[in-house]
Amino acid sequence: MKTTKFLSACLLLLPFMSCTQVSDTKDKAVENKVDKLLSKMTLEEKIGQMNQISSFGNIEEMSVLIKKGEIGSILNEIDPVRVNALQRVAVEESRLGIPLLIARDVIHGFKTIFPIPLGQAATFDPSVAEEGARVAAVEASSVGIRWTFAPMIDIARDPRWGRIAEGCGEDTYLTSVMGAAMVKGFQGDSLSSPSSIAACPKHFVGYGAAEGGLDYNSTFIPERRLRNVYLPPFEAAANAGAATFMTSFNDNDGIPATGNGFILKDVLRKEWGFEGIVVTDWASAKEMIPHGFAADDKEAALKAVNAGVDMEMVSYTFVNKLPELVKEGKVKEETINEAVRNILRIKYRLGLFDHPYVDEKKPSVMYADAHLAAAKRAAVESAILLKNDKRVLPLKETVRTVAVVGPLADAPYEQMGTWVFDGDKTHTKTPLAAIKEMYGDKVQVIFEPGLAYSRDHTTSGISKAVAAAARADVILAFVGEESILSGEAHCLADLNLQGAQSELIAALAKTGKPVVTVVMAGRPLTIGKEADLSAAVLYSFHPGTMGGPAIADILFGKEVPSGKTPVTFPKMVGQIPAYYSHNNSGRPAMRNETLLKDIPVEAGQTSLGCTSFYMDAGFDPLYPFGYGLSYTTFKYGDVKLSADELKKNDVLIVTFDLENTGDYEGTEVAQLYVRDKVGSVTRPVKELKRFTRVTLKPGEKKTVTFELPVSELAFYNINMEKVVEPGDFGLWVATDSQSGNEVSFKVVD
Ligand code: BGC
């Protein structure tokens, strides 16, 4: 596919540069084949292509349907022998021999499990995301899977929502860059390569804004916010050549995404020129009935297809109802033709007509050394050092005995995180195993978990953990969430540590030994209390197969942490949604608020001032977006701009010196934020526009340059036009979203 050559150059410039070449590159030969095949198809065969089933196990029963041309795609088949058997029926026994598209949710690895996407986002390293997706594609395609339902690029600003684990966090730009990298990794250099799998950016769109962080819930995202915040990652994914898109479950302002012609046709097809497949989410066509948007299956099919859906996942309303809808003239046959063209086009681009079968004899690529090494690198880069008092980390040579405690220290299944259908826990390396294996000659390890699992309320084990701690120089406490606590439908109203984990940390802290708390979780948890009691806190969003060695190397100083929070950590659930890129109120918090404990009894109504903050939590979060420490320290020099007045076609060049002022070689994620001071509509207080990872030796200093085209300051204005509005801008280059000194520039007409 020609488009893919184009990708590398575009990746770092995404999302605002349009790399879409889709229409120009429409391969005429493929289009001719599609049209020729389409002209031979009966209406029923066309509708059959629009039907995706989830494997129901019985090959004979599925074969009957495949032979009749009633199935276009099957999800959840992972055995190459079975995949080939089913494919053989499609290719050799159905009238037109159209191959099946075999799909599976390969979200952050097939067998070799990488950190959950939220962890990958914490690396601020698109090469990690790309490599993770590539490894997943190589492993998954080796069993015949040619379509994954990833990347999930829903902007999520509510950690109660369990699916925050599956995405890249709260930020539009970070998600755009990481999502595009994942698309590139899944699809490789050419979609037709047998090791490429079609990506499926999801969930289109707005799903992450579910009210109350409650999965499947309604969203209310007005068009401007949709365009400024939620759509850009999807546009970047489309520009990166994503072959398919998935609609989301939510209704936005009353319109379920699966029946929303504005987003599926006007935006996706007309504005972005998307030529691939739009698939529903699992039964989301039929679920428009309980939504109250369709009266029955027939109306659900009608609304989904007329809105621009091409393929229905599992709910059979298309197969059952489209024939009569076409006959009644309610759905035009040309609408069906267009959907089938989209499906066949991708099947051709995947090379399925030429090479429908997977090589059953190929030596296994699962858990290859290179895959494990890549997964380890991802886990290392994704770990975020949130606190490191008195530089307790890395552990010093004087540490002779470590007490390894906590329910996540040796939980091979749990550390893989959500959406792991195929990863095998026996391949997981846990922190306990890794510490013993890799550092057992340096330290004595006493293991006493204290609790059996993260929700365990049984406190009887805590005293044993405390006794172990008393014999150790340092306590390594592994706490967090089991994998079932995040992911689809797994929402929480309380984000404190579950079970008796808080009691465990409190009891350990009482020993007076330094507590190093390592949190493995699917979301940011409200860990302020535990952080206060700990000397150091390392946060590792479920780190996957190689999480143990990665964490062990960080704790013992072989690796230096460089991860940054891809999402704001609230102090309390009540602060949610807490995100850095909010608009300002007319009465912004002054950051000198009088909090509950200081408010005098019978205080006067206005004596606290009238600004925007919580009396119990204040305004600021526990950790802001983009935050993360290193073992070394970095000094940012003054920021220099190429000009302080720019025209709309100019490129702003931002330079600054970054110096490693500490004792370790380390990598800093330098971040560039801007603020558009006055707009025709209010603008966020800060927006991330660039980031880069800079590695420096102790004492080393580098001049770093960011190039920011002024065109990337565009937003959807009062007239819903994407424009750069002239005026004053603030700019920060900093270690996180709350730091840095502001410099100013102006954009003029
Ligand atoms: C999820 C999707 C997933 C699909 C197929 C749905 O429940 O929302 O993200 O891809 O199932 O398994």
Short mmCIF file of N, CA, C and O in Angstrom, two decimals, residues 200-259:
data_model
loop_
_atom_site.label_atom_id
_atom_site.label_comp_id
_atom_site.label_asym_id
_atom_site.label_seq_id
_atom_site.Cartn_x
_atom_site.Cartn_y
_atom_site.Cartn_z
N CYS A 200 -7.90 -1.10 14.12
CA CYS A 200 -9.28 -0.62 14.23
C CYS A 200 -9.35 0.40 15.35
O CYS A 200 -9.68 0.06 16.49
N PRO A 201 -9.02 1.66 15.04
CA PRO A 201 -9.17 2.69 16.07
C PRO A 201 -10.59 2.66 16.62
O PRO A 201 -11.55 2.54 15.87
N LYS A 202 -10.70 2.74 17.93
CA LYS A 202 -12.02 2.66 18.56
C LYS A 202 -11.99 3.51 19.82
O LYS A 202 -10.89 3.85 20.28
N HIS A 203 -13.07 3.88 20.38
CA HIS A 203 -14.43 3.62 19.92
C HIS A 203 -14.92 4.96 19.41
O HIS A 203 -14.87 5.95 20.15
N PHE A 204 -15.40 4.95 18.19
CA PHE A 204 -15.71 6.19 17.49
C PHE A 204 -17.14 6.60 17.81
O PHE A 204 -18.05 5.97 17.32
N VAL A 205 -17.38 7.55 18.65
CA VAL A 205 -16.45 8.44 19.29
C VAL A 205 -17.08 9.01 20.56
O VAL A 205 -18.30 9.09 20.66
N GLY A 206 -16.19 9.37 21.47
CA GLY A 206 -16.63 10.05 22.69
C GLY A 206 -16.85 9.12 23.87
O GLY A 206 -17.12 9.58 24.99
N TYR A 207 -16.67 7.83 23.66
CA TYR A 207 -16.99 6.80 24.67
C TYR A 207 -16.32 7.08 26.02
O TYR A 207 -16.89 6.81 27.07
N GLY A 208 -15.10 7.64 25.98
CA GLY A 208 -14.35 7.88 27.21
C GLY A 208 -14.96 8.97 28.08
O GLY A 208 -14.55 9.16 29.22
N ALA A 209 -15.95 9.67 27.56
CA ALA A 209 -16.55 10.76 28.34
C ALA A 209 -17.82 10.28 29.03
O ALA A 209 -18.67 11.09 29.44
N ALA A 210 -17.96 8.96 29.19
CA ALA A 210 -19.16 8.40 29.82
C ALA A 210 -19.46 9.10 31.13
O ALA A 210 -18.59 9.25 31.98
N GLU A 211 -20.70 9.54 31.29
CA GLU A 211 -21.08 10.27 32.50
C GLU A 211 -20.78 9.45 33.75
O GLU A 211 -21.11 8.27 33.83
N GLY A 212 -20.14 10.10 34.71
CA GLY A 212 -19.85 9.45 35.99
C GLY A 212 -18.79 8.37 35.89
O GLY A 212 -18.62 7.59 36.83
N GLY A 213 -18.11 8.28 34.76
CA GLY A 213 -17.10 7.23 34.60
C GLY A 213 -17.73 5.85 34.57
O GLY A 213 -17.09 4.84 34.85
N LEU A 214 -19.02 5.80 34.23
CA LEU A 214 -19.77 4.55 34.24
C LEU A 214 -19.82 4.00 32.82
O LEU A 214 -20.30 4.68 31.91
N ASP A 215 -19.34 2.79 32.65
CA ASP A 215 -19.20 2.26 31.29
C ASP A 215 -20.55 2.22 30.57
O ASP A 215 -21.59 1.97 31.19
N TYR A 216 -20.49 2.43 29.29
CA TYR A 216 -21.63 2.41 28.37
C TYR A 216 -22.57 3.61 28.54
O TYR A 216 -23.57 3.72 27.86
N ASN A 217 -22.24 4.48 29.48
CA ASN A 217 -23.17 5.55 29.81
C ASN A 217 -23.20 6.62 28.71
O ASN A 217 -22.31 6.72 27.88
N SER A 218 -24.23 7.45 28.79
CA SER A 218 -24.38 8.55 27.84
C SER A 218 -23.24 9.53 27.95
O SER A 218 -22.62 9.67 29.00
N THR A 219 -23.00 10.23 26.85
CA THR A 219 -22.04 11.32 26.88
C THR A 219 -22.74 12.58 26.40
O THR A 219 -23.78 12.50 25.71
N PHE A 220 -22.20 13.70 26.79
CA PHE A 220 -22.73 14.95 26.25
C PHE A 220 -21.54 15.78 25.82
O PHE A 220 -20.95 16.53 26.60
N ILE A 221 -21.15 15.60 24.61
CA ILE A 221 -19.99 16.32 24.08
C ILE A 221 -20.47 17.19 22.93
O ILE A 221 -20.83 16.68 21.87
N PRO A 222 -20.48 18.48 23.15
CA PRO A 222 -20.91 19.34 22.06
C PRO A 222 -19.91 19.32 20.91
O PRO A 222 -18.75 18.91 21.10
N GLU A 223 -20.35 19.73 19.74
CA GLU A 223 -19.52 19.55 18.54
C GLU A 223 -18.14 20.18 18.67
O GLU A 223 -17.15 19.61 18.24
N ARG A 224 -18.06 21.35 19.29
CA ARG A 224 -16.75 22.01 19.36
C ARG A 224 -15.77 21.17 20.17
O ARG A 224 -14.63 20.95 19.79
N ARG A 225 -16.24 20.68 21.30
CA ARG A 225 -15.34 19.86 22.12
C ARG A 225 -15.02 18.54 21.42
O ARG A 225 -13.91 18.04 21.49
N LEU A 226 -16.01 18.01 20.74
CA LEU A 226 -15.79 16.78 19.98
C LEU A 226 -14.65 17.00 18.99
O LEU A 226 -13.72 16.20 18.88
N ARG A 227 -14.72 18.12 18.30
CA ARG A 227 -13.73 18.38 17.25
C ARG A 227 -12.37 18.77 17.83
O ARG A 227 -11.33 18.44 17.26
N ASN A 228 -12.39 19.51 18.94
CA ASN A 228 -11.11 19.97 19.50
C ASN A 228 -10.41 18.90 20.33
O ASN A 228 -9.18 18.87 20.40
N VAL A 229 -11.18 18.04 20.98
CA VAL A 229 -10.58 17.11 21.96
C VAL A 229 -10.69 15.64 21.54
O VAL A 229 -9.71 14.90 21.61
N TYR A 230 -11.87 15.20 21.14
CA TYR A 230 -12.11 13.76 20.97
C TYR A 230 -11.82 13.23 19.57
O TYR A 230 -11.42 12.08 19.40
N LEU A 231 -12.04 14.06 18.55
CA LEU A 231 -11.85 13.57 17.19
C LEU A 231 -10.39 13.54 16.71
O LEU A 231 -10.03 12.64 15.93
N PRO A 232 -9.54 14.48 17.13
CA PRO A 232 -8.19 14.49 16.54
C PRO A 232 -7.41 13.17 16.61
O PRO A 232 -6.77 12.80 15.62
N PRO A 233 -7.46 12.40 17.70
CA PRO A 233 -6.72 11.13 17.66
C PRO A 233 -7.25 10.20 16.57
O PRO A 233 -6.48 9.46 15.95
N PHE A 234 -8.54 10.26 16.31
CA PHE A 234 -9.10 9.40 15.26
C PHE A 234 -8.70 9.91 13.88
O PHE A 234 -8.43 9.12 12.97
N GLU A 235 -8.63 11.21 13.75
CA GLU A 235 -8.19 11.75 12.46
C GLU A 235 -6.73 11.36 12.22
O GLU A 235 -6.35 10.97 11.10
N ALA A 236 -5.93 11.42 13.29
CA ALA A 236 -4.52 11.02 13.15
C ALA A 236 -4.42 9.55 12.77
O ALA A 236 -3.59 9.16 11.95
N ALA A 237 -5.29 8.72 13.36
CA ALA A 237 -5.27 7.29 13.04
C ALA A 237 -5.70 7.05 11.60
O ALA A 237 -5.13 6.22 10.89
N ALA A 238 -6.69 7.80 11.15
CA ALA A 238 -7.13 7.68 9.75
C ALA A 238 -5.99 8.11 8.84
O ALA A 238 -5.69 7.45 7.84
N ASN A 239 -5.34 9.21 9.20
CA ASN A 239 -4.21 9.69 8.39
C ASN A 239 -3.07 8.68 8.37
O ASN A 239 -2.30 8.62 7.40
N ALA A 240 -2.94 7.92 9.45
CA ALA A 240 -1.87 6.91 9.50
C ALA A 240 -2.24 5.67 8.69
O ALA A 240 -1.49 4.71 8.66
N GLY A 241 -3.42 5.69 8.11
CA GLY A 241 -3.80 4.60 7.20
C GLY A 241 -4.62 3.50 7.84
O GLY A 241 -4.75 2.41 7.26
N ALA A 242 -5.20 3.76 9.02
CA ALA A 242 -5.98 2.72 9.70
C ALA A 242 -7.02 2.14 8.73
O ALA A 242 -7.75 2.88 8.08
N ALA A 243 -7.07 0.81 8.68
CA ALA A 243 -7.93 0.15 7.69
C ALA A 243 -9.38 0.08 8.12
O ALA A 243 -10.27 -0.07 7.27
N THR A 244 -9.62 0.14 9.43
CA THR A 244 -11.00 0.01 9.90
C THR A 244 -11.24 0.93 11.10
O THR A 244 -10.29 1.39 11.74
N PHE A 245 -12.47 1.18 11.39
CA PHE A 245 -12.88 1.97 12.55
C PHE A 245 -14.03 1.23 13.25
O PHE A 245 -14.82 0.57 12.58
N MET A 246 -14.12 1.40 14.57
CA MET A 246 -15.24 0.79 15.29
C MET A 246 -16.10 1.88 15.95
O MET A 246 -15.57 2.80 16.56
N THR A 247 -17.40 1.74 15.79
CA THR A 247 -18.30 2.71 16.46
C THR A 247 -18.32 2.42 17.95
O THR A 247 -17.97 1.33 18.40
N SER A 248 -18.77 3.41 18.72
CA SER A 248 -18.77 3.23 20.17
C SER A 248 -20.18 2.92 20.69
O SER A 248 -21.16 3.06 19.98
N PHE A 249 -20.24 2.51 21.93
CA PHE A 249 -21.52 2.11 22.54
C PHE A 249 -22.38 3.31 22.96
O PHE A 249 -23.59 3.20 23.09
N ASN A 250 -21.72 4.43 23.26
CA ASN A 250 -22.44 5.53 23.91
C ASN A 250 -23.37 6.27 22.97
O ASN A 250 -23.16 6.33 21.76
N ASP A 251 -24.39 6.87 23.55
CA ASP A 251 -25.15 7.87 22.81
C ASP A 251 -24.60 9.23 23.22
O ASP A 251 -24.37 9.49 24.40
N ASN A 252 -24.33 10.06 22.24
CA ASN A 252 -23.84 11.41 22.55
C ASN A 252 -24.95 12.39 22.23
O ASN A 252 -25.43 12.44 21.10
N ASP A 253 -25.33 13.13 23.24
CA ASP A 253 -26.43 14.08 23.08
C ASP A 253 -27.64 13.39 22.43
O ASP A 253 -28.30 13.94 21.55
N GLY A 254 -27.84 12.14 22.85
CA GLY A 254 -29.05 11.44 22.41
C GLY A 254 -28.89 10.60 21.16
O GLY A 254 -29.83 9.89 20.77
N ILE A 255 -27.73 10.64 20.52
CA ILE A 255 -27.58 9.84 19.29
C ILE A 255 -26.53 8.76 19.50
O ILE A 255 -25.34 9.06 19.67
N PRO A 256 -26.93 7.48 19.52
CA PRO A 256 -25.93 6.41 19.64
C PRO A 256 -24.93 6.50 18.48
O PRO A 256 -25.32 6.74 17.33
N ALA A 257 -23.66 6.28 18.79
CA ALA A 257 -22.61 6.42 17.77
C ALA A 257 -22.87 5.51 16.58
O ALA A 257 -22.56 5.86 15.44
N THR A 258 -23.45 4.34 16.83
CA THR A 258 -23.69 3.38 15.76
C THR A 258 -24.79 3.86 14.80
O THR A 258 -24.95 3.32 13.71
N GLY A 259 -25.52 4.88 15.20
CA GLY A 259 -26.55 5.42 14.31
C GLY A 259 -26.31 6.89 14.00
O GLY A 259 -27.24 7.62 13.69
#
